[in-house]
PDB file of C-alpha atoms and ligand atoms in Angstrom:
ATOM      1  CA  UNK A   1     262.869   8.566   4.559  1.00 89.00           C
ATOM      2  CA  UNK A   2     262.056   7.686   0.913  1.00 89.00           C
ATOM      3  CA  UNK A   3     258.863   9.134   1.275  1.00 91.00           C
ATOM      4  CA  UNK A   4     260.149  12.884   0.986  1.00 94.00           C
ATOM      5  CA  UNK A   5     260.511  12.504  -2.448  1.00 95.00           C
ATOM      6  CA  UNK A   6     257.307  12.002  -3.076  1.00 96.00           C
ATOM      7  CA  UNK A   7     254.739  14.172  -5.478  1.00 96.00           C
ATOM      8  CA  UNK A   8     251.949  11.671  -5.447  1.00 97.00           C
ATOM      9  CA  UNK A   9     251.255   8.361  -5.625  1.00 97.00           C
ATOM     10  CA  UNK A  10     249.751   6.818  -8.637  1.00 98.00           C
ATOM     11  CA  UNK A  11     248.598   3.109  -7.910  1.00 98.00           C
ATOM     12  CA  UNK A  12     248.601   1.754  -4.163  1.00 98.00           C
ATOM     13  CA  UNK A  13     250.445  -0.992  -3.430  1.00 98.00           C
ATOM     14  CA  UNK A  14     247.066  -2.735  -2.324  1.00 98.00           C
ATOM     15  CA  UNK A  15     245.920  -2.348  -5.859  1.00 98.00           C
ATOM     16  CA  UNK A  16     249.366  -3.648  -7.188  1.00 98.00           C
ATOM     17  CA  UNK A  17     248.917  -6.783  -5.518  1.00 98.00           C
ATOM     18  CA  UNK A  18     245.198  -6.976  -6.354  1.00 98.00           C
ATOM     19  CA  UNK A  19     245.859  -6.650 -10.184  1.00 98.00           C
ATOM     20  CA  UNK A  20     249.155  -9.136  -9.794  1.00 98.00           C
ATOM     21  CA  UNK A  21     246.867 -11.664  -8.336  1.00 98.00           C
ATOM     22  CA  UNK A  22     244.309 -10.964 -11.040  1.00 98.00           C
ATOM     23  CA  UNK A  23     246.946 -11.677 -13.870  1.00 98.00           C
ATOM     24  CA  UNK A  24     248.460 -14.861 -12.402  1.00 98.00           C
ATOM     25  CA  UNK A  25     244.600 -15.896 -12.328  1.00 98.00           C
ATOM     26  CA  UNK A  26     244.122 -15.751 -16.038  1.00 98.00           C
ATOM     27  CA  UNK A  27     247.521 -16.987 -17.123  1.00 98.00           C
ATOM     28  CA  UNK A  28     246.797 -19.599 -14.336  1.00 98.00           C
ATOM     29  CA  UNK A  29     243.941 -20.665 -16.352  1.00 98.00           C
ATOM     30  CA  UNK A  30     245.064 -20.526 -19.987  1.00 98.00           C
ATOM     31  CA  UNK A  31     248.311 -22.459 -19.324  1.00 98.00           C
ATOM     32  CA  UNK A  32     247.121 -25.448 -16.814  1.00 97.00           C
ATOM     33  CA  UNK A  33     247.644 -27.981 -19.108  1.00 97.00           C
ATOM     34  CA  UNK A  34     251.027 -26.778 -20.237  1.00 97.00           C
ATOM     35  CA  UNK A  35     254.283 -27.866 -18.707  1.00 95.00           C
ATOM     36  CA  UNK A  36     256.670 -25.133 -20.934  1.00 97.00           C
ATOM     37  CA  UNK A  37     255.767 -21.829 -19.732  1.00 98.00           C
ATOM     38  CA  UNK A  38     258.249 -19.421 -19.837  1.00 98.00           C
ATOM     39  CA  UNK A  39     257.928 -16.016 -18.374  1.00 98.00           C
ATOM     40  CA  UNK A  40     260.758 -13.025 -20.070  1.00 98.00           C
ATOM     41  CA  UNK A  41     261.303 -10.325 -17.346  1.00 98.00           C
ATOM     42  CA  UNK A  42     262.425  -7.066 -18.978  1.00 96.00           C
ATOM     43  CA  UNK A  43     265.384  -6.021 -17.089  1.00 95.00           C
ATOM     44  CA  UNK A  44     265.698  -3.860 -15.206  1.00 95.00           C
ATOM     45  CA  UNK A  45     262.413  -2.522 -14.508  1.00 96.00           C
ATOM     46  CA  UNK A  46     260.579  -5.599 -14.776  1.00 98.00           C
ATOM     47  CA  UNK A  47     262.238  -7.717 -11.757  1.00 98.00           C
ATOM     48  CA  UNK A  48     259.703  -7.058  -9.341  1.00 98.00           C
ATOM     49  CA  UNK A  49     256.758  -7.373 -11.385  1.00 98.00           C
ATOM     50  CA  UNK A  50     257.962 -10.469 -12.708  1.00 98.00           C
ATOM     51  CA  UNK A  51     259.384 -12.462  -8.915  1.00 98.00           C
ATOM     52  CA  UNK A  52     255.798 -11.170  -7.607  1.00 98.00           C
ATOM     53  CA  UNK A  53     253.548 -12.587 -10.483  1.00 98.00           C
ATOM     54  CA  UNK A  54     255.397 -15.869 -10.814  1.00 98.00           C
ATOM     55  CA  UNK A  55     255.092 -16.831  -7.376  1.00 98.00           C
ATOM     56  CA  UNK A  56     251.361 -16.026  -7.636  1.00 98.00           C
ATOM     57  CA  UNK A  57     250.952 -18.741 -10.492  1.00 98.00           C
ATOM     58  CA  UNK A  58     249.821 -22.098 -10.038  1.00 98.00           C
ATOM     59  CA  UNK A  59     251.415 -23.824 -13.090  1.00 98.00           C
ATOM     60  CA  UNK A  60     255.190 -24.848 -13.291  1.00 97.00           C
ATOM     61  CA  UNK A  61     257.339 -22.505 -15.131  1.00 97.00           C
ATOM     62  CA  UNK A  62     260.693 -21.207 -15.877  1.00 98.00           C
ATOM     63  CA  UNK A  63     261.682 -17.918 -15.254  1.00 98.00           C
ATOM     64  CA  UNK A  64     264.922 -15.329 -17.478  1.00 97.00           C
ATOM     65  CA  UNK A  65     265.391 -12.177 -17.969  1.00 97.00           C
ATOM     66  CA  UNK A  66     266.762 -10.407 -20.855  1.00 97.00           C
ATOM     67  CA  UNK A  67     267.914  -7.145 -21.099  1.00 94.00           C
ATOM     68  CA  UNK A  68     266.335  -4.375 -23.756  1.00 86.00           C
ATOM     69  CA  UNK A  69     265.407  -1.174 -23.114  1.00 66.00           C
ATOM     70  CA  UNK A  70     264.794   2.181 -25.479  1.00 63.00           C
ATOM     71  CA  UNK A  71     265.678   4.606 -22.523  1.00 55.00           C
ATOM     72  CA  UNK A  72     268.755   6.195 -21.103  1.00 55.00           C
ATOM     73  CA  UNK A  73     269.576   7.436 -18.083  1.00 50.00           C
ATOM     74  CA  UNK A  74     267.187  10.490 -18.254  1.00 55.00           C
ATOM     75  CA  UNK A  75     262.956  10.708 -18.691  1.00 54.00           C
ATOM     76  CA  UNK A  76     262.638  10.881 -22.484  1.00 56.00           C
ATOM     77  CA  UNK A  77     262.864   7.154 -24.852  1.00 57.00           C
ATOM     78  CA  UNK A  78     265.226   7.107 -27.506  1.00 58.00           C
ATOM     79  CA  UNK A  79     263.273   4.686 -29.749  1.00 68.00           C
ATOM     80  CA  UNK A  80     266.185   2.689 -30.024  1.00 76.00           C
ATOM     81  CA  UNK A  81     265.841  -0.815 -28.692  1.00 85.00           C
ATOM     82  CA  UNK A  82     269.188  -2.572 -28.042  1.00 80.00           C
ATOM     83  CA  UNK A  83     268.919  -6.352 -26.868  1.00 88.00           C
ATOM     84  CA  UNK A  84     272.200  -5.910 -24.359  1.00 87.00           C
ATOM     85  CA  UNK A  85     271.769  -9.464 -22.773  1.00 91.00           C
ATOM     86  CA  UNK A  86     269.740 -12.512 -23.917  1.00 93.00           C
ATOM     87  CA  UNK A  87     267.881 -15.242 -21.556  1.00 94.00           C
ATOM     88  CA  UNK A  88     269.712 -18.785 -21.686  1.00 93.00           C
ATOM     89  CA  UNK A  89     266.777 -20.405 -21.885  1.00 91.00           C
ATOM     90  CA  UNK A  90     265.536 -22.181 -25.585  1.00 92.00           C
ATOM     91  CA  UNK A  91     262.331 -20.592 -26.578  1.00 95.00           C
ATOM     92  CA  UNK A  92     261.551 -22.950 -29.230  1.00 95.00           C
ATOM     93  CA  UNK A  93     258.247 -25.461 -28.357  1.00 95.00           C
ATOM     94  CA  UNK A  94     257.577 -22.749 -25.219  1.00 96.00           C
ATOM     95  CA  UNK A  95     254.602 -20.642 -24.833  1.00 97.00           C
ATOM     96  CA  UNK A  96     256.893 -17.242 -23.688  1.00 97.00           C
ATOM     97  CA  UNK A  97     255.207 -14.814 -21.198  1.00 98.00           C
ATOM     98  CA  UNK A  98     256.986 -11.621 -22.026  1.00 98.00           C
ATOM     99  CA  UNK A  99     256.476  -9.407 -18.420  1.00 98.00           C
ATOM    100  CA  UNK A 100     257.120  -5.402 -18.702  1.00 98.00           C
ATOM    101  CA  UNK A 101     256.462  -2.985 -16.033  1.00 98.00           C
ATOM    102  CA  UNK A 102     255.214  -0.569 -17.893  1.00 98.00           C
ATOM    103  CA  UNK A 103     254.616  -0.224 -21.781  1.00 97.00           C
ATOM    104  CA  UNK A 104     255.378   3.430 -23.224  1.00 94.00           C
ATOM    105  CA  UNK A 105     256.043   4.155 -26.472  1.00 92.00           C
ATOM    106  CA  UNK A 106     256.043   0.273 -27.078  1.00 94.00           C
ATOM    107  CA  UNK A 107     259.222   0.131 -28.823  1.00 92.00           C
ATOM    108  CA  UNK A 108     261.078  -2.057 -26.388  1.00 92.00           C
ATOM    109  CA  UNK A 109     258.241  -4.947 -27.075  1.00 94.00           C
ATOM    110  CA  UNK A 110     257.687  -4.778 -30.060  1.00 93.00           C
ATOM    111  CA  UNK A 111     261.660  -5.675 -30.912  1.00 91.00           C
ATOM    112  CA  UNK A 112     261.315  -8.050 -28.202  1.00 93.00           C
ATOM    113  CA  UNK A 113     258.677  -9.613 -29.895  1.00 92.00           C
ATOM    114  CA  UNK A 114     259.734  -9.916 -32.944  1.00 89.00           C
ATOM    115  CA  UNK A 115     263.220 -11.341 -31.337  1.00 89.00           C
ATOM    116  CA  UNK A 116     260.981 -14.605 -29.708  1.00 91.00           C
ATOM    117  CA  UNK A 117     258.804 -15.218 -32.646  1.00 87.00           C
ATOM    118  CA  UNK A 118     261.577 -15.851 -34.905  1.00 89.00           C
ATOM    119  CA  UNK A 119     262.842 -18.454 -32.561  1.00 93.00           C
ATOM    120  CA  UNK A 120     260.158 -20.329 -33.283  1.00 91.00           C
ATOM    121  CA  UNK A 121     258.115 -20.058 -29.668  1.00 94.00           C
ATOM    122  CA  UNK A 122     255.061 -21.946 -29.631  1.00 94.00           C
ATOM    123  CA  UNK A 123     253.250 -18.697 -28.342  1.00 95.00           C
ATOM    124  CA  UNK A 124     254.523 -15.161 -27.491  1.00 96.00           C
ATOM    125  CA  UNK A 125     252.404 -13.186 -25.536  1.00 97.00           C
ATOM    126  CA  UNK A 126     252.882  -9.857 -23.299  1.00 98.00           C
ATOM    127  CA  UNK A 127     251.700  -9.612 -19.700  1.00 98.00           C
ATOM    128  CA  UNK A 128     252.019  -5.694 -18.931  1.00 98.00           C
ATOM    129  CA  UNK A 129     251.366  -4.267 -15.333  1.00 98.00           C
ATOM    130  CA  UNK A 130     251.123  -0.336 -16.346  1.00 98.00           C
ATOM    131  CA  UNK A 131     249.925   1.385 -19.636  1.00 98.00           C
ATOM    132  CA  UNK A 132     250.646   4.911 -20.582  1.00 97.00           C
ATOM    133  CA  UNK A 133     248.065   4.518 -23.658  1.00 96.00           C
ATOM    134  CA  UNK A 134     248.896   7.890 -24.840  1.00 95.00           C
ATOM    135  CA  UNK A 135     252.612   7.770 -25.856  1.00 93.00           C
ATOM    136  CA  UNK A 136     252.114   4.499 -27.946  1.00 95.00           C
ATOM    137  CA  UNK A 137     254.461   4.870 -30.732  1.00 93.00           C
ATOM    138  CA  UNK A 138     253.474   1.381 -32.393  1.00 95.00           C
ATOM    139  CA  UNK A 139     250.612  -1.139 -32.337  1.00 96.00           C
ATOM    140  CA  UNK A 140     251.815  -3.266 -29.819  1.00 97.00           C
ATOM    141  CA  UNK A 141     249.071  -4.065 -26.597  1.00 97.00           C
ATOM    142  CA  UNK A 142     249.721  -6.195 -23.368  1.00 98.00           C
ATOM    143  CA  UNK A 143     247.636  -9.765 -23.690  1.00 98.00           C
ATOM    144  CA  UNK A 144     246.171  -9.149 -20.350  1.00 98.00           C
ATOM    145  CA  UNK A 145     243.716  -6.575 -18.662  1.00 98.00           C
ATOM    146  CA  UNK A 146     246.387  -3.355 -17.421  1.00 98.00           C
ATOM    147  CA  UNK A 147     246.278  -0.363 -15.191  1.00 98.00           C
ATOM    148  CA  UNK A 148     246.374   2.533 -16.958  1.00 98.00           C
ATOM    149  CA  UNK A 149     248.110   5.815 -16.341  1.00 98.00           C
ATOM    150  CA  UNK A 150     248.411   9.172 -17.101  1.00 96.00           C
ATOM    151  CA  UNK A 151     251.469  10.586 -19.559  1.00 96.00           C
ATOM    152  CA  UNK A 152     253.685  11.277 -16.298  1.00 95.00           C
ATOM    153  CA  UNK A 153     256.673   9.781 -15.171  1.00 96.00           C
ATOM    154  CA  UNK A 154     256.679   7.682 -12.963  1.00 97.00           C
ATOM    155  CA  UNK A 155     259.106   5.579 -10.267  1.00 98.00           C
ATOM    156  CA  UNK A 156     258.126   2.838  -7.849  1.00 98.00           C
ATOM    157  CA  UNK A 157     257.519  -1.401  -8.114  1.00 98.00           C
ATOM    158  CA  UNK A 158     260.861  -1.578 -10.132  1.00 98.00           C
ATOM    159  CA  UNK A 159     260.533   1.819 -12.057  1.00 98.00           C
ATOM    160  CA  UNK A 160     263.201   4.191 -11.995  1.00 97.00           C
ATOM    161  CA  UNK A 161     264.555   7.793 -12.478  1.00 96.00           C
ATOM    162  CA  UNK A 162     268.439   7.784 -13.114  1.00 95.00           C
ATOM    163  CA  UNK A 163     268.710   3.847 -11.482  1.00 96.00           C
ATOM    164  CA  UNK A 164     266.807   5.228  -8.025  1.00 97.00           C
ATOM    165  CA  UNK A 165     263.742   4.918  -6.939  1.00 97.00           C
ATOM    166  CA  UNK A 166     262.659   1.058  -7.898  1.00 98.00           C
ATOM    167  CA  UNK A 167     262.063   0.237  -4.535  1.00 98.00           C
ATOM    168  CA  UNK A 168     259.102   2.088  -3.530  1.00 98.00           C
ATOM    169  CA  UNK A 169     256.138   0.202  -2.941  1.00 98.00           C
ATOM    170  CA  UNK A 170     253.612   2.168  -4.682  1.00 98.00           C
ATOM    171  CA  UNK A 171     253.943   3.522  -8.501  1.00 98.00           C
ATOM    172  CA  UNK A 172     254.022   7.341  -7.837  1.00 98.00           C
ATOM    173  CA  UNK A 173     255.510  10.350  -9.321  1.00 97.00           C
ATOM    174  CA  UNK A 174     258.227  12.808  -7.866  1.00 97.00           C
ATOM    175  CA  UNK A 175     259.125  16.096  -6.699  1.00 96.00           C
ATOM    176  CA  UNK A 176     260.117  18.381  -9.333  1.00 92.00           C
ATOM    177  CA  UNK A 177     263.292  19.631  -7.332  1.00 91.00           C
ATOM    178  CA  UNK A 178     264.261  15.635  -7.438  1.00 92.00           C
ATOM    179  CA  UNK A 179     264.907  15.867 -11.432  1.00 89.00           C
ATOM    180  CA  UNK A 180     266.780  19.676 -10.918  1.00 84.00           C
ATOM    181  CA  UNK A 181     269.666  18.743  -9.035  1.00 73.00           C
TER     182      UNK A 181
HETATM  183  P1  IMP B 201     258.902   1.725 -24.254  1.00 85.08           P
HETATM  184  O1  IMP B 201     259.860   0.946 -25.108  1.00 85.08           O
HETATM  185  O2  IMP B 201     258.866   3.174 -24.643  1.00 85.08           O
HETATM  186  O3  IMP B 201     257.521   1.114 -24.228  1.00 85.08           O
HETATM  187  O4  IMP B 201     259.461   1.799 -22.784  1.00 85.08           O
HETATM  188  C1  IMP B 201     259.696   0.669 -22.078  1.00 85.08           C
HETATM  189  C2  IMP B 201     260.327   0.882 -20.755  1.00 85.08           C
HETATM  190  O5  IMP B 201     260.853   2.191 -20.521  1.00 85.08           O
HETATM  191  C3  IMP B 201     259.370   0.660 -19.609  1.00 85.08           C
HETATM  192  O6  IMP B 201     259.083  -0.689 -19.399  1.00 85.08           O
HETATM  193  C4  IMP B 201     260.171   1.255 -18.479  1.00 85.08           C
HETATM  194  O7  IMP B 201     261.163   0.341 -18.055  1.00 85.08           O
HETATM  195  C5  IMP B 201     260.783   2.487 -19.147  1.00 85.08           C
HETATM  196  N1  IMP B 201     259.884   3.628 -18.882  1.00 85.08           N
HETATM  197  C6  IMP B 201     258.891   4.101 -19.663  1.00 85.08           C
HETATM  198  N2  IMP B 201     258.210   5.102 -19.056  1.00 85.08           N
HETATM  199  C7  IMP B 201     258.792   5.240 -17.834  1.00 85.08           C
HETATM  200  C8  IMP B 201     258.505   6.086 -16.690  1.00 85.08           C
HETATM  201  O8  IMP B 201     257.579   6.892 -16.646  1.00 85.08           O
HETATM  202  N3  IMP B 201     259.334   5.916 -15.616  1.00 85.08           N
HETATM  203  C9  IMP B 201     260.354   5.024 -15.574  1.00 85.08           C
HETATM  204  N4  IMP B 201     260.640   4.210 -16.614  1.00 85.08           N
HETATM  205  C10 IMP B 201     259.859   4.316 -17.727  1.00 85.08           C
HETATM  206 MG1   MG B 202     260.598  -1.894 -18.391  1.00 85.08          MG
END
């Protein structure tokens, strides 16, 4: 039923999984002698990306989720990152694994960045699934190899248009009669 609403589909959700696995791998491997990792979903869109890597690593961890986002309820960012909810967890002495869907205009981690490193983290570090390279707005890169994608916009793995569409499997991009009515 979901399907109808469907333009095209970016990135399967066979290569989803592929490139979750192939994160978890590295961080895997950097952090196996730590014992105070602690991965930062970005609410909302991050939820899924964040439940499917963790359970992929093989290093204990701690998972929050904070809330900051630069867009409304439409397709455009408004460069204006509030921090609506903060994690409970103490960052201080942790090495923070800040996971994001997808990084835009890179506003939204760059304040988020910023917020942990003042907190005196022992490392801060971003783990992005999806890169839209050309609407960077500052210098701000994911720490780990990402999928890139075209300047569209896009729903699907958490990603959504007006709260809808997070649940799709796939990242893909909608009919145009879906953002007219
Ligand atoms: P940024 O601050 O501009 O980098 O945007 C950060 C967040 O905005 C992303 O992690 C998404 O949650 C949301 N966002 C950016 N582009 C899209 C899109 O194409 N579709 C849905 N959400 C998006
Ligand atoms: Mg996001």
């Amino acid at each position: 039923m979901l399907e109808k609403y469907i333009e095209k589909e970016l990135i399967s959700e066979q290569e989803i999984k592929a490139q979750v696995k192939k994160l978890a791998n590295i961080i895997t491997e950097e952090h196996k002698d730590h014992d105070n990792v602690l991965l930062v979903g970005v609410l909302t869109g991050a939820f899924i990306f964040t439940s499917d890597l963790m359970r992929e690593l093989d290093i204990p961890c701690v998972v929050d989720f904070i809330s900051a986002s630069s867009y409304g309820s439409g397709t455009e960012s408004s460069g204006n990152v509030v921090i609506a909810k903060d994690i409970k967890e103490s960052v201080r002495g942790k090495h923070v694994i800040i996971c994001e869907e997808l990084i835009d205009t890179g506003n939204t981690l760059q304040a988020l960045k910023r917020w942990f490193a003042r907190q005196e983290a022992e490392s801060v570090k971003i783990c992005a699934l999806l890169n839209k390279e050309e609407r960077r707005q500052v210098d701000i890169h994911s720490d780990y190899p990402v999928i890139e994608i075209p300047n569209e916009f896009v729903v699907g793995y958490g990603l959504d248009y007006a709260g809808k569409f997070r649940n799709y499997k796939c990242v893909c991009v909608l009919k145009k009669e879906v953002y007219e009515k």
